[in-house]
Amino acid sequence: MTLSQRMQTLTGGGSDGWDVFLKARRMIAEGTPVVELTIGEHDIRTAAPILQDMHRSAMGGHTGYAMVPGTDALRDMVARRTSERTGVPTTRDNVLITPGGQSALFTAHAAACDPGDTALYIDPYYATYPGTIRGVSAVPRAVQTRAEDAFQPRAADIAAHAPDARSLLINSPNNPTGTVYSRATLDGIAQVCMEHDLWLISDEVYDTQVWEGAHVSPRALPGMAERTLVVGSMSKSHAMTGSRCGWIIGPEEVIAHLITFATHTTYGVPGFIQDASVFALGQGPDFEAEIAAPFLRRRAIAQRVLGAQNTIGMIPAQGAMYLMLDIRATGMSGDDFANALLDQHHIAVMPGESFGNAAAGHVRVAMTIDDAGFEAALRRLTAFAETCARAA
Ligand SMILES: Cc1ncc(COP(=O)(O)O)c(C=O)c1O
């Protein structure tokens, strides 16, 4: 039997730069202690009161099919939170609950693109983006950013690709760079979207992890609510990665179609997960800040460690749980550096090349281990970079 082209070409061929990650996994399986700084997942687990609420809901019988668009309670809660955070009036009719942000990304592209349409995304990018676009039989096209701009996209670069495109996917705070898009960047992006009639798909799953500046949702910019689909999730804000609960926010008439799409694809999210999400969101911004706090602390550690040397450059890390480090002074590619660091020091980081072309000569460090271990690993990484730079 022959598989569809869509399935066969989903990853675009090749390893997509996951070699270092897979090598680290093999080393760990063989018993080598590896310091794992590759994964975008908290080092804490979902809080016990959230799990207790999930248990209460399941034991209370909320184990059957749930409402496909999401429960009224969760849609209302997400809508209220969105209105409060962005100032854009939002009701449950603007919200579809999805099995995680990833499903929301897929659904949003299915809404925006027909087969063969060009869908733009920003390089460096979150690993699943091109495959998600191929998954709806659209054609992914990367718009490059530059390290010297701290990876803020330039509107002119997007405009150059816009004439034959249907959609643009952005992500702020950004994985992998930690960049938070400025108001000026977002104004420029909004302008291009309006001029070229593009859908804007705004991945805001890190919106509670902002260390510098403020998170601006482009849906709040003039004229943008009608063409913006916002992707959100409980994964990063509430340490609920395994619960698979996210959402899309968009115009009412679009959400109505996406509910039909969800009926024919996911059939919704389990009721007890949705109830626990209502409980978690009900804990308010203080709880969200508590979940985000370790990354802010570790960013301060990184600023202290890296501030004392000048071999490695650090992209400002304005948000999210990652550091993007410029290791070009070593004369090595991100790939070679990450491989050598893993082989010689048993520290696993992601090569910048795993996230596209724009972050070549960089490595991404996830701030996802305890503070002391993180500081020790960063010191070893720095010393290694200095040795490599001297030899270069
Ligand atoms: C930028 C970005 N978007 C979306 C996701 C998907 O998150 P989830 O499907 O767990 O909500 C991730 C996960 O790492 C991410 O980094």
GROMACS .gro file of N, CA and C in nm, residues 253-371:
model
  357
  253GLU      N    1  -1.749   3.346   1.365
  253GLU     CA    2  -1.792   3.265   1.250
  253GLU      C    3  -1.683   3.164   1.212
  254VAL      N    4  -1.558   3.197   1.238
  254VAL     CA    5  -1.448   3.101   1.211
  254VAL      C    6  -1.454   2.989   1.314
  255ILE      N    7  -1.472   3.026   1.440
  255ILE     CA    8  -1.478   2.925   1.547
  255ILE      C    9  -1.594   2.828   1.519
  256ALA      N   10  -1.705   2.878   1.468
  256ALA     CA   11  -1.819   2.790   1.437
  256ALA      C   12  -1.776   2.681   1.338
  257HIS      N   13  -1.698   2.720   1.236
  257HIS     CA   14  -1.649   2.620   1.139
  257HIS      C   15  -1.549   2.525   1.206
  258LEU      N   16  -1.466   2.580   1.294
  258LEU     CA   17  -1.363   2.496   1.357
  258LEU      C   18  -1.425   2.395   1.453
  259ILE      N   19  -1.541   2.429   1.506
  259ILE     CA   20  -1.612   2.332   1.591
  259ILE      C   21  -1.653   2.212   1.505
  260THR      N   22  -1.701   2.241   1.384
  260THR     CA   23  -1.736   2.132   1.291
  260THR      C   24  -1.612   2.049   1.259
  261PHE      N   25  -1.498   2.119   1.235
  261PHE     CA   26  -1.372   2.050   1.205
  261PHE      C   27  -1.333   1.960   1.323
  262ALA      N   28  -1.345   2.014   1.445
  262ALA     CA   29  -1.310   1.935   1.565
  262ALA      C   30  -1.401   1.814   1.578
  263THR      N   31  -1.528   1.830   1.542
  263THR     CA   32  -1.622   1.717   1.549
  263THR      C   33  -1.574   1.603   1.461
  264HIS      N   34  -1.507   1.638   1.350
  264HIS     CA   35  -1.463   1.535   1.256
  264HIS      C   36  -1.317   1.495   1.273
  265THR      N   37  -1.250   1.553   1.370
  265THR     CA   38  -1.109   1.517   1.390
  265THR      C   39  -1.085   1.470   1.534
  266THR      N   40  -1.090   1.560   1.630
  266THR     CA   41  -1.053   1.523   1.767
  266THR      C   42  -1.171   1.477   1.852
  267TYR      N   43  -1.288   1.526   1.824
  267TYR     CA   44  -1.407   1.509   1.907
  267TYR      C   45  -1.385   1.559   2.049
  268GLY      N   46  -1.304   1.662   2.060
  268GLY     CA   47  -1.296   1.733   2.188
  268GLY      C   48  -1.191   1.683   2.284
  269VAL      N   49  -1.196   1.740   2.404
  269VAL     CA   50  -1.096   1.715   2.510
  269VAL      C   51  -1.171   1.653   2.629
  270PRO      N   52  -1.111   1.554   2.698
  270PRO     CA   53  -1.182   1.488   2.808
  270PRO      C   54  -1.236   1.588   2.911
  271GLY      N   55  -1.358   1.560   2.960
  271GLY     CA   56  -1.425   1.651   3.053
  271GLY      C   57  -1.347   1.673   3.182
  272PHE      N   58  -1.285   1.567   3.235
  272PHE     CA   59  -1.214   1.584   3.363
  272PHE      C   60  -1.088   1.669   3.346
  273ILE      N   61  -1.030   1.667   3.226
  273ILE     CA   62  -0.915   1.754   3.197
  273ILE      C   63  -0.963   1.899   3.189
  274GLN      N   64  -1.078   1.917   3.126
  274GLN     CA   65  -1.132   2.054   3.115
  274GLN      C   66  -1.170   2.109   3.252
  275ASP      N   67  -1.231   2.025   3.336
  275ASP     CA   68  -1.267   2.071   3.471
  275ASP      C   69  -1.141   2.110   3.549
  276ALA      N   70  -1.037   2.027   3.539
  276ALA     CA   71  -0.913   2.058   3.611
  276ALA      C   72  -0.850   2.186   3.555
  277SER      N   73  -0.870   2.212   3.427
  277SER     CA   74  -0.817   2.335   3.366
  277SER      C   75  -0.892   2.457   3.418
  278VAL      N   76  -1.025   2.443   3.437
  278VAL     CA   77  -1.103   2.552   3.497
  278VAL      C   78  -1.049   2.581   3.637
  279PHE      N   79  -1.025   2.473   3.712
  279PHE     CA   80  -0.972   2.489   3.848
  279PHE      C   81  -0.836   2.558   3.843
  280ALA      N   82  -0.750   2.513   3.752
  280ALA     CA   83  -0.613   2.570   3.744
  280ALA      C   84  -0.619   2.718   3.704
  281LEU      N   85  -0.699   2.751   3.605
  281LEU     CA   86  -0.709   2.891   3.562
  281LEU      C   87  -0.768   2.976   3.675
  282GLY      N   88  -0.856   2.914   3.754
  282GLY     CA   89  -0.918   2.985   3.867
  282GLY      C   90  -0.818   3.022   3.976
  283GLN      N   91  -0.698   2.964   3.973
  283GLN     CA   92  -0.596   2.999   4.073
  283GLN      C   93  -0.536   3.136   4.045
  284GLY      N   94  -0.560   3.188   3.924
  284GLY     CA   95  -0.525   3.327   3.893
  284GLY      C   96  -0.379   3.352   3.860
  285PRO      N   97  -0.346   3.480   3.838
  285PRO     CA   98  -0.213   3.517   3.792
  285PRO      C   99  -0.100   3.486   3.891
  286ASP      N  100  -0.131   3.485   4.022
  286ASP     CA  101  -0.024   3.456   4.119
  286ASP      C  102   0.028   3.313   4.100
  287PHE      N  103  -0.065   3.222   4.074
  287PHE     CA  104  -0.024   3.082   4.051
  287PHE      C  105   0.058   3.072   3.922
  288GLU      N  106   0.016   3.144   3.819
  288GLU     CA  107   0.089   3.141   3.692
  288GLU      C  108   0.231   3.196   3.711
  289ALA      N  109   0.242   3.301   3.794
  289ALA     CA  110   0.374   3.360   3.820
  289ALA      C  111   0.462   3.261   3.896
  290GLU      N  112   0.400   3.184   3.985
  290GLU     CA  113   0.474   3.083   4.062
  290GLU      C  114   0.531   2.975   3.969
  291ILE      N  115   0.451   2.935   3.870
  291ILE     CA  116   0.498   2.831   3.775
  291ILE      C  117   0.612   2.886   3.690
  292ALA      N  118   0.605   3.015   3.659
  292ALA     CA  119   0.706   3.076   3.571
  292ALA      C  120   0.835   3.113   3.647
  293ALA      N  121   0.824   3.129   3.780
  293ALA     CA  122   0.934   3.186   3.860
  293ALA      C  123   1.069   3.115   3.844
  294PRO      N  124   1.075   2.981   3.839
  294PRO     CA  125   1.207   2.918   3.827
  294PRO      C  126   1.284   2.963   3.703
  295PHE      N  127   1.213   2.990   3.594
  295PHE     CA  128   1.283   3.030   3.470
  295PHE      C  129   1.340   3.170   3.483
  296LEU      N  130   1.265   3.257   3.552
  296LEU     CA  131   1.315   3.393   3.576
  296LEU      C  132   1.442   3.387   3.663
  297ARG      N  133   1.438   3.300   3.766
  297ARG     CA  134   1.555   3.284   3.855
  297ARG      C  135   1.675   3.235   3.777
  298ARG      N  136   1.653   3.135   3.692
  298ARG     CA  137   1.765   3.075   3.618
  298ARG      C  138   1.818   3.170   3.511
  299ARG      N  139   1.731   3.252   3.458
  299ARG     CA  140   1.776   3.355   3.364
  299ARG      C  141   1.873   3.450   3.435
  300ALA      N  142   1.840   3.484   3.561
  300ALA     CA  143   1.930   3.572   3.639
  300ALA      C  144   2.064   3.502   3.662
  301ILE      N  145   2.059   3.372   3.688
  301ILE     CA  146   2.184   3.296   3.706
  301ILE      C  147   2.266   3.304   3.576
  302ALA      N  148   2.199   3.285   3.463
  302ALA     CA  149   2.269   3.287   3.333
  302ALA      C  150   2.329   3.425   3.308
  303GLN      N  151   2.255   3.530   3.344
  303GLN     CA  152   2.308   3.665   3.321
  303GLN      C  153   2.435   3.685   3.404
  304ARG      N  154   2.434   3.631   3.527
  304ARG     CA  155   2.552   3.645   3.615
  304ARG      C  156   2.670   3.565   3.557
  305VAL      N  157   2.645   3.438   3.521
  305VAL     CA  158   2.755   3.352   3.473
  305VAL      C  159   2.809   3.405   3.340
  306LEU      N  160   2.721   3.437   3.249
  306LEU     CA  161   2.765   3.477   3.115
  306LEU      C  162   2.813   3.621   3.113
  307GLY      N  163   2.767   3.700   3.211
  307GLY     CA  164   2.814   3.840   3.221
  307GLY      C  165   2.962   3.848   3.256
  308ALA      N  166   3.016   3.739   3.310
  308ALA     CA  167   3.155   3.740   3.356
  308ALA      C  168   3.252   3.691   3.248
  309GLN      N  169   3.208   3.676   3.127
  309GLN     CA  170   3.295   3.628   3.019
  309GLN      C  171   3.254   3.696   2.889
  310ASN      N  172   3.338   3.684   2.787
  310ASN     CA  173   3.293   3.745   2.661
  310ASN      C  174   3.314   3.655   2.539
  311THR      N  175   3.313   3.524   2.560
  311THR     CA  176   3.321   3.431   2.447
  311THR      C  177   3.181   3.403   2.393
  312ILE      N  178   3.089   3.381   2.484
  312ILE     CA  179   2.951   3.347   2.444
  312ILE      C  180   2.864   3.472   2.451
  313GLY      N  181   2.789   3.495   2.346
  313GLY     CA  182   2.691   3.604   2.348
  313GLY      C  183   2.555   3.547   2.384
  314MET      N  184   2.477   3.625   2.458
  314MET     CA  185   2.343   3.575   2.496
  314MET      C  186   2.237   3.666   2.435
  315ILE      N  187   2.149   3.606   2.357
  315ILE     CA  188   2.032   3.679   2.308
  315ILE      C  189   1.951   3.716   2.433
  316PRO      N  190   1.897   3.839   2.442
  316PRO     CA  191   1.847   3.889   2.571
  316PRO      C  192   1.756   3.799   2.655
  317ALA      N  193   1.696   3.694   2.601
  317ALA     CA  194   1.607   3.606   2.679
  317ALA      C  195   1.500   3.688   2.750
  318GLN      N  196   1.418   3.753   2.670
  318GLN     CA  197   1.313   3.839   2.727
  318GLN      C  198   1.194   3.758   2.777
  319GLY      N  199   1.184   3.632   2.733
  319GLY     CA  200   1.072   3.550   2.776
  319GLY      C  201   1.096   3.403   2.746
  320ALA      N  202   1.000   3.319   2.785
  320ALA     CA  203   1.004   3.174   2.765
  320ALA      C  204   1.112   3.107   2.849
  321MET      N  205   1.128   2.975   2.832
  321MET     CA  206   1.213   2.899   2.923
  321MET      C  207   1.347   2.859   2.859
  322TYR      N  208   1.395   2.942   2.766
  322TYR     CA  209   1.514   2.906   2.690
  322TYR      C  210   1.615   3.022   2.687
  323LEU      N  211   1.743   2.984   2.670
  323LEU     CA  212   1.847   3.081   2.638
  323LEU      C  213   1.898   3.047   2.500
  324MET      N  214   1.915   3.147   2.415
  324MET     CA  215   1.980   3.122   2.286
  324MET      C  216   2.119   3.183   2.296
  325LEU      N  217   2.220   3.098   2.287
  325LEU     CA  218   2.358   3.141   2.307
  325LEU      C  219   2.433   3.145   2.174
  326ASP      N  220   2.503   3.254   2.152
  326ASP     CA  221   2.583   3.273   2.031
  326ASP      C  222   2.722   3.219   2.058
  327ILE      N  223   2.756   3.106   1.993
  327ILE     CA  224   2.887   3.044   2.020
  327ILE      C  225   2.980   3.059   1.898
  328ARG      N  226   2.954   3.158   1.814
  328ARG     CA  227   3.032   3.170   1.690
  328ARG      C  228   3.180   3.199   1.716
  329ALA      N  229   3.210   3.257   1.836
  329ALA     CA  230   3.351   3.286   1.867
  329ALA      C  231   3.433   3.159   1.879
  330THR      N  232   3.369   3.044   1.894
  330THR     CA  233   3.443   2.918   1.902
  330THR      C  234   3.487   2.870   1.764
  331GLY      N  235   3.432   2.933   1.660
  331GLY     CA  236   3.462   2.889   1.523
  331GLY      C  237   3.385   2.762   1.486
  332MET      N  238   3.295   2.718   1.572
  332MET     CA  239   3.222   2.593   1.546
  332MET      C  240   3.078   2.624   1.505
  333SER      N  241   3.017   2.527   1.438
  333SER     CA  242   2.873   2.537   1.414
  333SER      C  243   2.801   2.500   1.545
  334GLY      N  244   2.676   2.533   1.555
  334GLY     CA  245   2.597   2.493   1.671
  334GLY      C  246   2.595   2.341   1.685
  335ASP      N  247   2.585   2.275   1.570
  335ASP     CA  248   2.582   2.128   1.567
  335ASP      C  249   2.710   2.068   1.624
  336ASP      N  250   2.826   2.118   1.574
  336ASP     CA  251   2.954   2.063   1.620
  336ASP      C  252   2.976   2.092   1.769
  337PHE      N  253   2.939   2.215   1.810
  337PHE     CA  254   2.957   2.253   1.950
  337PHE      C  255   2.872   2.161   2.039
  338ALA      N  256   2.744   2.145   2.002
  338ALA     CA  257   2.652   2.066   2.086
  338ALA      C  258   2.698   1.920   2.092
  339ASN      N  259   2.746   1.867   1.978
  339ASN     CA  260   2.794   1.729   1.978
  339ASN      C  261   2.918   1.712   2.066
  340ALA      N  262   3.012   1.808   2.055
  340ALA     CA  263   3.135   1.799   2.134
  340ALA      C  264   3.104   1.816   2.283
  341LEU      N  265   3.012   1.906   2.315
  341LEU     CA  266   2.974   1.929   2.455
  341LEU      C  267   2.911   1.803   2.515
  342LEU      N  268   2.833   1.735   2.433
  342LEU     CA  269   2.769   1.611   2.480
  342LEU      C  270   2.873   1.501   2.496
  343ASP      N  271   2.959   1.485   2.396
  343ASP     CA  272   3.059   1.378   2.401
  343ASP      C  273   3.157   1.400   2.517
  344GLN      N  274   3.206   1.523   2.532
  344GLN     CA  275   3.315   1.548   2.627
  344GLN      C  276   3.267   1.583   2.767
  345HIS      N  277   3.150   1.647   2.777
  345HIS     CA  278   3.106   1.695   2.910
  345HIS      C  279   2.969   1.640   2.951
  346HIS      N  280   2.909   1.560   2.864
  346HIS     CA  281   2.778   1.498   2.896
  346HIS      C  282   2.673   1.603   2.929
  347ILE      N  283   2.677   1.713   2.854
  347ILE     CA  284   2.574   1.816   2.867
  347ILE      C  285   2.502   1.823   2.731
  348ALA      N  286   2.369   1.808   2.734
  348ALA     CA  287   2.292   1.807   2.608
  348ALA      C  288   2.219   1.940   2.590
  349VAL      N  289   2.252   2.011   2.480
  349VAL     CA  290   2.180   2.133   2.441
  349VAL      C  291   2.140   2.116   2.295
  350MET      N  292   2.049   2.198   2.248
  350MET     CA  293   2.004   2.185   2.110
  350MET      C  294   2.086   2.276   2.018
  351PRO      N  295   2.139   2.225   1.908
  351PRO     CA  296   2.206   2.313   1.811
  351PRO      C  297   2.105   2.413   1.754
  352GLY      N  298   2.149   2.538   1.734
  352GLY     CA  299   2.060   2.637   1.672
  352GLY      C  300   2.010   2.590   1.537
  353GLU      N  301   2.093   2.512   1.467
  353GLU     CA  302   2.056   2.463   1.333
  353GLU      C  303   1.932   2.373   1.337
  354SER      N  304   1.897   2.320   1.455
  354SER     CA  305   1.775   2.238   1.465
  354SER      C  306   1.650   2.320   1.442
  355PHE      N  307   1.664   2.452   1.452
  355PHE     CA  308   1.546   2.539   1.446
  355PHE      C  309   1.546   2.622   1.318
  356GLY      N  310   1.621   2.578   1.217
  356GLY     CA  311   1.624   2.650   1.091
  356GLY      C  312   1.762   2.704   1.062
  357ASN      N  313   1.771   2.800   0.970
  357ASN     CA  314   1.902   2.853   0.929
  357ASN      C  315   1.945   2.973   1.010
  358ALA      N  316   1.847   3.051   1.060
  358ALA     CA  317   1.879   3.181   1.117
  358ALA      C  318   1.962   3.169   1.245
  359ALA      N  319   1.949   3.058   1.317
  359ALA     CA  320   2.021   3.044   1.444
  359ALA      C  321   2.145   2.955   1.431
  360ALA      N  322   2.199   2.943   1.308
  360ALA     CA  323   2.325   2.869   1.291
  360ALA      C  324   2.431   2.936   1.378
  361GLY      N  325   2.522   2.855   1.434
  361GLY     CA  326   2.627   2.911   1.519
  361GLY      C  327   2.577   2.947   1.659
  362HIS      N  328   2.459   2.898   1.694
  362HIS     CA  329   2.402   2.920   1.827
  362HIS      C  330   2.365   2.784   1.887
  363VAL      N  331   2.342   2.783   2.017
  363VAL     CA  332   2.280   2.665   2.080
  363VAL      C  333   2.166   2.714   2.170
  364ARG      N  334   2.063   2.630   2.181
  364ARG     CA  335   1.952   2.663   2.271
  364ARG      C  336   1.966   2.582   2.399
  365VAL      N  337   1.959   2.654   2.510
  365VAL     CA  338   1.969   2.590   2.642
  365VAL      C  339   1.833   2.602   2.711
  366ALA      N  340   1.772   2.490   2.745
  366ALA     CA  341   1.644   2.495   2.818
  366ALA      C  342   1.677   2.510   2.967
  367MET      N  343   1.607   2.602   3.033
  367MET     CA  344   1.637   2.631   3.175
  367MET      C  345   1.551   2.540   3.263
  368THR      N  346   1.560   2.411   3.237
  368THR     CA  347   1.460   2.319   3.293
  368THR      C  348   1.519   2.216   3.389
  369ILE      N  349   1.631   2.254   3.456
  369ILE     CA  350   1.677   2.169   3.567
  369ILE      C  351   1.698   2.259   3.689
  370ASP      N  352   1.719   2.198   3.806
  370ASP     CA  353   1.727   2.276   3.930
  370ASP      C  354   1.838   2.383   3.922
  371ASP      N  355   1.824   2.487   4.002
  371ASP     CA  356   1.911   2.604   3.991
  371ASP      C  357   2.060   2.569   4.003
   0.00000   0.00000   0.00000
